[in-house]
mmCIF file of C-alpha atoms and ligand atoms in Angstrom:
data_model
loop_
_atom_site.group_PDB
_atom_site.id
_atom_site.type_symbol
_atom_site.label_atom_id
_atom_site.label_comp_id
_atom_site.label_asym_id
_atom_site.label_seq_id
_atom_site.Cartn_x
_atom_site.Cartn_y
_atom_site.Cartn_z
ATOM 1 C CA UNK A 1 8.011 -26.964 -31.405
ATOM 2 C CA UNK A 2 8.491 -25.002 -29.107
ATOM 3 C CA UNK A 3 6.164 -24.420 -26.223
ATOM 4 C CA UNK A 4 5.832 -20.732 -24.688
ATOM 5 C CA UNK A 5 4.816 -20.878 -20.932
ATOM 6 C CA UNK A 6 2.582 -18.229 -20.037
ATOM 7 C CA UNK A 7 3.802 -15.683 -17.310
ATOM 8 C CA UNK A 8 1.230 -14.537 -15.397
ATOM 9 C CA UNK A 9 0.829 -11.273 -14.978
ATOM 10 C CA UNK A 10 2.003 -9.751 -11.246
ATOM 11 C CA UNK A 11 0.751 -6.041 -10.582
ATOM 12 C CA UNK A 12 0.718 -4.831 -6.916
ATOM 13 C CA UNK A 13 -1.181 -3.423 -4.230
ATOM 14 C CA UNK A 14 0.539 -1.207 -2.055
ATOM 15 C CA UNK A 15 -2.928 0.826 -0.414
ATOM 16 C CA UNK A 16 -2.735 3.853 1.885
ATOM 17 C CA UNK A 17 -3.951 7.071 2.684
ATOM 18 C CA UNK A 18 -0.531 8.350 2.162
ATOM 19 C CA UNK A 19 -1.296 11.447 4.791
ATOM 20 C CA UNK A 20 1.018 12.116 3.265
ATOM 21 C CA UNK A 21 3.298 10.234 1.124
ATOM 22 C CA UNK A 22 6.821 9.872 2.344
ATOM 23 C CA UNK A 23 10.294 7.276 1.249
ATOM 24 C CA UNK A 24 8.886 4.927 3.254
ATOM 25 C CA UNK A 25 6.060 4.279 0.619
ATOM 26 C CA UNK A 26 8.273 4.294 -2.383
ATOM 27 C CA UNK A 27 10.799 2.069 -0.458
ATOM 28 C CA UNK A 28 8.419 -0.497 0.140
ATOM 29 C CA UNK A 29 6.470 -0.696 -3.513
ATOM 30 C CA UNK A 30 10.042 -0.785 -4.813
ATOM 31 C CA UNK A 31 11.187 -3.357 -2.652
ATOM 32 C CA UNK A 32 8.039 -5.862 -3.687
ATOM 33 C CA UNK A 33 7.983 -4.999 -7.294
ATOM 34 C CA UNK A 34 11.878 -6.784 -6.831
ATOM 35 C CA UNK A 35 10.996 -9.721 -4.711
ATOM 36 C CA UNK A 36 8.744 -10.792 -6.176
ATOM 37 C CA UNK A 37 9.080 -9.376 -10.132
ATOM 38 C CA UNK A 38 5.820 -7.263 -10.111
ATOM 39 C CA UNK A 39 4.833 -6.384 -13.341
ATOM 40 C CA UNK A 40 4.070 -3.050 -12.225
ATOM 41 C CA UNK A 41 3.412 -1.852 -8.301
ATOM 42 C CA UNK A 42 -0.181 0.247 -7.813
ATOM 43 C CA UNK A 43 -0.509 2.763 -5.532
ATOM 44 C CA UNK A 44 -4.016 3.065 -4.214
ATOM 45 C CA UNK A 45 -4.923 6.342 -1.736
ATOM 46 C CA UNK A 46 -8.045 5.229 0.338
ATOM 47 C CA UNK A 47 -11.109 8.105 0.260
ATOM 48 C CA UNK A 48 -12.317 8.502 3.388
ATOM 49 C CA UNK A 49 -10.624 6.177 5.566
ATOM 50 C CA UNK A 50 -12.801 4.352 8.068
ATOM 51 C CA UNK A 51 -9.815 3.261 10.192
ATOM 52 C CA UNK A 52 -8.100 6.992 10.169
ATOM 53 C CA UNK A 53 -10.521 9.809 11.389
ATOM 54 C CA UNK A 54 -8.811 13.269 11.124
ATOM 55 C CA UNK A 55 -7.053 12.718 8.744
ATOM 56 C CA UNK A 56 -4.501 16.280 7.459
ATOM 57 C CA UNK A 57 -5.535 15.944 4.308
ATOM 58 C CA UNK A 58 -8.239 15.680 1.461
ATOM 59 C CA UNK A 59 -8.941 12.738 -0.647
ATOM 60 C CA UNK A 60 -8.613 15.213 -2.899
ATOM 61 C CA UNK A 61 -4.694 16.174 -2.078
ATOM 62 C CA UNK A 62 -3.898 13.281 -0.662
ATOM 63 C CA UNK A 63 -4.421 12.163 -4.571
ATOM 64 C CA UNK A 64 -2.623 14.831 -5.271
ATOM 65 C CA UNK A 65 0.291 13.790 -3.217
ATOM 66 C CA UNK A 66 0.402 10.729 -4.624
ATOM 67 C CA UNK A 67 0.927 11.560 -8.080
ATOM 68 C CA UNK A 68 3.509 13.623 -7.428
ATOM 69 C CA UNK A 69 5.569 11.688 -5.134
ATOM 70 C CA UNK A 70 5.877 9.279 -8.614
ATOM 71 C CA UNK A 71 5.552 12.050 -10.799
ATOM 72 C CA UNK A 72 8.768 12.674 -11.994
ATOM 73 C CA UNK A 73 9.932 8.635 -11.873
ATOM 74 C CA UNK A 74 10.524 7.070 -15.347
ATOM 75 C CA UNK A 75 8.422 4.490 -16.795
ATOM 76 C CA UNK A 76 10.387 1.236 -15.812
ATOM 77 C CA UNK A 77 10.556 1.611 -11.991
ATOM 78 C CA UNK A 78 6.312 0.739 -12.745
ATOM 79 C CA UNK A 79 4.939 2.674 -10.059
ATOM 80 C CA UNK A 80 1.245 3.841 -10.743
ATOM 81 C CA UNK A 81 -1.115 5.649 -8.905
ATOM 82 C CA UNK A 82 -4.526 3.910 -8.903
ATOM 83 C CA UNK A 83 -7.655 6.578 -7.624
ATOM 84 C CA UNK A 84 -10.849 4.144 -7.450
ATOM 85 C CA UNK A 85 -11.210 4.509 -3.981
ATOM 86 C CA UNK A 86 -10.664 8.417 -3.912
ATOM 87 C CA UNK A 87 -13.474 8.350 -6.783
ATOM 88 C CA UNK A 88 -15.816 5.528 -4.474
ATOM 89 C CA UNK A 89 -18.060 6.890 -2.980
ATOM 90 C CA UNK A 90 -18.544 6.250 1.307
ATOM 91 C CA UNK A 91 -16.268 3.969 2.865
ATOM 92 C CA UNK A 92 -12.836 2.306 1.297
ATOM 93 C CA UNK A 93 -13.138 -0.705 2.277
ATOM 94 C CA UNK A 94 -9.694 -2.944 0.247
ATOM 95 C CA UNK A 95 -11.753 -5.462 -0.156
ATOM 96 C CA UNK A 96 -14.126 -3.929 -3.047
ATOM 97 C CA UNK A 97 -10.871 -3.101 -4.111
ATOM 98 C CA UNK A 98 -9.559 -5.836 -5.013
ATOM 99 C CA UNK A 99 -13.155 -7.523 -6.549
ATOM 100 C CA UNK A 100 -12.845 -5.380 -8.443
ATOM 101 C CA UNK A 101 -9.702 -5.097 -9.573
ATOM 102 C CA UNK A 102 -10.043 -8.814 -10.461
ATOM 103 C CA UNK A 103 -13.755 -8.243 -12.283
ATOM 104 C CA UNK A 104 -11.224 -5.596 -14.272
ATOM 105 C CA UNK A 105 -8.079 -8.073 -14.677
ATOM 106 C CA UNK A 106 -9.409 -11.107 -15.374
ATOM 107 C CA UNK A 107 -9.063 -14.375 -12.963
ATOM 108 C CA UNK A 108 -5.515 -15.210 -13.840
ATOM 109 C CA UNK A 109 -3.568 -11.945 -13.696
ATOM 110 C CA UNK A 110 -1.781 -11.829 -9.791
ATOM 111 C CA UNK A 111 -2.568 -9.351 -6.820
ATOM 112 C CA UNK A 112 -0.571 -8.929 -4.458
ATOM 113 C CA UNK A 113 -0.960 -7.204 -1.591
ATOM 114 C CA UNK A 114 1.664 -5.354 0.157
ATOM 115 C CA UNK A 115 2.304 -3.956 3.414
ATOM 116 C CA UNK A 116 3.827 -3.437 6.615
ATOM 117 C CA UNK A 117 3.468 -4.782 9.568
ATOM 118 C CA UNK A 118 1.636 -2.317 11.195
ATOM 119 C CA UNK A 119 -1.360 -3.086 8.565
ATOM 120 C CA UNK A 120 -0.354 -7.375 8.964
ATOM 121 C CA UNK A 121 -1.123 -6.686 12.821
ATOM 122 C CA UNK A 122 -4.319 -4.413 12.345
ATOM 123 C CA UNK A 123 -5.308 -7.239 9.128
ATOM 124 C CA UNK A 124 -7.778 -9.201 11.147
ATOM 125 C CA UNK A 125 -10.097 -5.476 11.882
ATOM 126 C CA UNK A 126 -10.716 -5.443 7.715
ATOM 127 C CA UNK A 127 -13.827 -5.203 6.193
ATOM 128 C CA UNK A 128 -14.792 -9.144 5.342
ATOM 129 C CA UNK A 129 -10.789 -9.721 6.043
ATOM 130 C CA UNK A 130 -10.503 -13.434 4.950
ATOM 131 C CA UNK A 131 -12.522 -12.667 2.198
ATOM 132 C CA UNK A 132 -9.226 -10.926 0.481
ATOM 133 C CA UNK A 133 -7.006 -14.023 0.312
ATOM 134 C CA UNK A 134 -9.638 -15.313 -2.344
ATOM 135 C CA UNK A 135 -8.417 -12.148 -4.238
ATOM 136 C CA UNK A 136 -5.121 -11.887 -3.467
ATOM 137 C CA UNK A 137 -1.811 -12.968 -2.254
ATOM 138 C CA UNK A 138 -0.818 -11.322 1.123
ATOM 139 C CA UNK A 139 2.953 -10.041 1.161
ATOM 140 C CA UNK A 140 4.089 -8.406 4.271
ATOM 141 C CA UNK A 141 7.418 -6.826 5.371
ATOM 142 C CA UNK A 142 8.602 -5.918 9.115
ATOM 143 C CA UNK A 143 8.480 -2.450 9.372
ATOM 144 C CA UNK A 144 10.452 -0.423 12.103
ATOM 145 C CA UNK A 145 9.605 -1.152 15.706
ATOM 146 C CA UNK A 146 6.337 -3.445 14.476
ATOM 147 C CA UNK A 147 7.601 -6.781 14.914
ATOM 148 C CA UNK A 148 6.284 -9.574 12.825
ATOM 149 C CA UNK A 149 5.728 -11.660 16.227
ATOM 150 C CA UNK A 150 2.611 -12.689 18.336
ATOM 151 C CA UNK A 151 0.270 -11.530 16.213
ATOM 152 C CA UNK A 152 -3.389 -11.647 16.138
ATOM 153 C CA UNK A 153 -4.850 -15.526 16.828
ATOM 154 C CA UNK A 154 -6.807 -15.647 13.852
ATOM 155 C CA UNK A 155 -4.233 -14.535 11.695
ATOM 156 C CA UNK A 156 -1.621 -17.202 13.710
ATOM 157 C CA UNK A 157 -4.107 -19.811 11.934
ATOM 158 C CA UNK A 158 -4.595 -18.267 8.524
ATOM 159 C CA UNK A 159 -0.445 -17.771 8.749
ATOM 160 C CA UNK A 160 0.003 -21.564 9.392
ATOM 161 C CA UNK A 161 -2.389 -22.159 6.124
ATOM 162 C CA UNK A 162 -1.211 -19.745 3.877
ATOM 163 C CA UNK A 163 2.322 -18.832 5.434
ATOM 164 C CA UNK A 164 5.294 -19.767 1.687
ATOM 165 C CA UNK A 165 8.405 -18.848 1.698
ATOM 166 C CA UNK A 166 8.011 -17.615 -2.118
ATOM 167 C CA UNK A 167 4.760 -17.142 -3.825
ATOM 168 C CA UNK A 168 3.387 -19.534 -5.991
ATOM 169 C CA UNK A 169 2.282 -19.772 -8.978
ATOM 170 C CA UNK A 170 -1.170 -18.724 -8.442
ATOM 171 C CA UNK A 171 -3.903 -15.608 -8.322
ATOM 172 C CA UNK A 172 -3.915 -15.596 -5.041
ATOM 173 C CA UNK A 173 -4.428 -17.330 -1.634
ATOM 174 C CA UNK A 174 -0.959 -16.825 -0.071
ATOM 175 C CA UNK A 175 0.938 -15.164 2.608
ATOM 176 C CA UNK A 176 4.396 -14.267 2.409
ATOM 177 C CA UNK A 177 6.581 -12.355 4.335
ATOM 178 C CA UNK A 178 9.931 -10.984 2.373
ATOM 179 C CA UNK A 179 12.199 -8.359 3.929
ATOM 180 C CA UNK A 180 13.500 -4.819 3.185
ATOM 181 C CA UNK A 181 16.315 -1.726 4.926
ATOM 182 C CA UNK A 182 14.357 -0.690 7.228
ATOM 183 C CA UNK A 183 13.139 3.062 6.612
ATOM 184 C CA UNK A 184 13.168 5.250 9.083
ATOM 185 C CA UNK A 185 9.684 7.048 8.344
ATOM 186 C CA UNK A 186 6.239 7.489 9.564
ATOM 187 C CA UNK A 187 2.718 10.032 8.232
ATOM 188 C CA UNK A 188 2.629 10.477 12.021
ATOM 189 C CA UNK A 189 5.666 11.348 11.763
ATOM 190 C CA UNK A 190 6.228 14.083 8.984
ATOM 191 C CA UNK A 191 3.006 15.492 10.284
ATOM 192 C CA UNK A 192 4.343 16.210 13.599
ATOM 193 C CA UNK A 193 7.215 17.727 11.614
ATOM 194 C CA UNK A 194 5.456 19.944 9.341
ATOM 195 C CA UNK A 195 3.384 21.250 12.200
ATOM 196 C CA UNK A 196 5.969 22.716 13.483
ATOM 197 C CA UNK A 197 6.904 24.264 10.379
ATOM 198 C CA UNK A 198 9.340 21.701 9.214
ATOM 199 C CA UNK A 199 11.173 21.234 5.417
ATOM 200 C CA UNK A 200 11.525 17.312 5.634
ATOM 201 C CA UNK A 201 13.660 17.402 3.458
ATOM 202 C CA UNK A 202 14.773 13.407 2.135
ATOM 203 C CA UNK A 203 11.581 11.958 4.023
ATOM 204 C CA UNK A 204 9.327 12.584 1.197
ATOM 205 C CA UNK A 205 9.829 13.518 -3.109
ATOM 206 C CA UNK A 206 10.430 17.372 -3.328
ATOM 207 C CA UNK A 207 7.678 17.963 -5.245
ATOM 208 C CA UNK A 208 5.220 16.516 -2.398
ATOM 209 C CA UNK A 209 6.663 19.318 0.115
ATOM 210 C CA UNK A 210 6.566 21.847 -2.084
ATOM 211 C CA UNK A 211 3.036 21.319 -2.392
ATOM 212 C CA UNK A 212 2.732 20.305 1.306
ATOM 213 C CA UNK A 213 4.470 24.454 1.850
ATOM 214 C CA UNK A 214 2.196 26.134 -0.568
ATOM 215 C CA UNK A 215 -1.098 24.465 0.512
ATOM 216 C CA UNK A 216 -0.237 25.358 3.947
ATOM 217 C CA UNK A 217 -1.377 21.078 4.479
ATOM 218 C CA UNK A 218 -0.513 20.095 8.316
ATOM 219 C CA UNK A 219 0.036 23.730 9.502
ATOM 220 C CA UNK A 220 -1.826 24.405 12.818
ATOM 221 C CA UNK A 221 -4.236 27.211 11.785
HETATM 222 P P1 LIG B 1 0.173 6.555 9.659
HETATM 223 O O1 LIG B 1 2.004 7.848 10.090
HETATM 224 O O2 LIG B 1 -0.712 8.061 9.570
HETATM 225 O O3 LIG B 1 -0.040 6.251 9.892
HETATM 226 P P2 LIG B 1 2.191 5.543 7.216
HETATM 227 O O4 LIG B 1 2.830 6.040 7.700
HETATM 228 O O5 LIG B 1 1.823 4.147 8.310
HETATM 229 O O6 LIG B 1 1.149 6.865 7.950
HETATM 230 P P3 LIG B 1 0.043 4.463 5.605
HETATM 231 O O7 LIG B 1 -0.061 5.652 4.355
HETATM 232 O O8 LIG B 1 -1.167 4.134 6.451
HETATM 233 O O9 LIG B 1 1.631 5.258 6.101
HETATM 234 O O10 LIG B 1 0.908 3.444 5.225
HETATM 235 C C1 LIG B 1 0.464 2.561 3.623
HETATM 236 C C2 LIG B 1 0.914 0.959 4.189
HETATM 237 O O11 LIG B 1 3.013 1.614 3.138
HETATM 238 C C3 LIG B 1 0.544 0.396 4.976
HETATM 239 O O12 LIG B 1 0.975 -0.861 4.527
HETATM 240 C C4 LIG B 1 2.405 0.852 5.825
HETATM 241 O O13 LIG B 1 3.201 -0.638 6.153
HETATM 242 C C5 LIG B 1 3.129 1.071 4.751
HETATM 243 N N1 LIG B 1 4.248 1.302 5.097
HETATM 244 C C6 LIG B 1 4.612 2.979 5.871
HETATM 245 N N2 LIG B 1 5.587 3.400 6.015
HETATM 246 C C7 LIG B 1 6.240 2.235 6.201
HETATM 247 C C8 LIG B 1 7.518 2.460 6.375
HETATM 248 N N3 LIG B 1 8.450 3.045 6.649
HETATM 249 N N4 LIG B 1 8.320 1.145 5.635
HETATM 250 C C9 LIG B 1 7.610 0.146 5.027
HETATM 251 N N5 LIG B 1 5.976 -0.019 5.071
HETATM 252 C C10 LIG B 1 5.453 1.338 5.338
#
């Protein structure tokens, strides 16, 4: 009799301020989806970001722009928005989001936290960061100008213990580095352009740029 091997569902998570969302975020989500055969990648806009105070747009606007960034994409792109952090009261911590998802989706699902190298370097400053590995894998990619060497010592130690060439068939626990073609764009640079009154066509989806224009976001008062 043929034995069917149950395949573990694989969910990728790209957290961010998305202030505003841009083509780098989409490229990151797609690259991770393709590198790790993810069934779905969720973009998770932060609520009140405790690390990035004074962000330009409100949580509701960042959520709306993230929705608009994905709105025209076909379902088989498998990119979706998860609004749980914006709905949550108080500061949002990734560890809480992962614990919530784990409780909802069950112990068997593979969760993959997808981050750029800037956030990888930053990881030891995250709230209860070591607990992240009990809840998800961490997949990191090199971002323009932010190298992957000379990482903080605590992170190097985790990397030595958890680093893998590819994702193991487990729900959580590994750190994997993956590569993608560099997309030289950041929300900081976009905000600067928008503040000067420019429309950064090609760097963010047209629906997002239209929303920014009609709501006069990131403009000097
Ligand atoms: P800011 O410039 O305001 O710091 P950002 O462009 O870094 O914003 P975030 O919303 O903070 O955007 O990023 C969310 C995630 O996307 C992070 O893990 C970040 O490393 C990653 N990311 C952002 N831009 C790129 C890019 N161009 N290429 C690859 N990853 C990216």
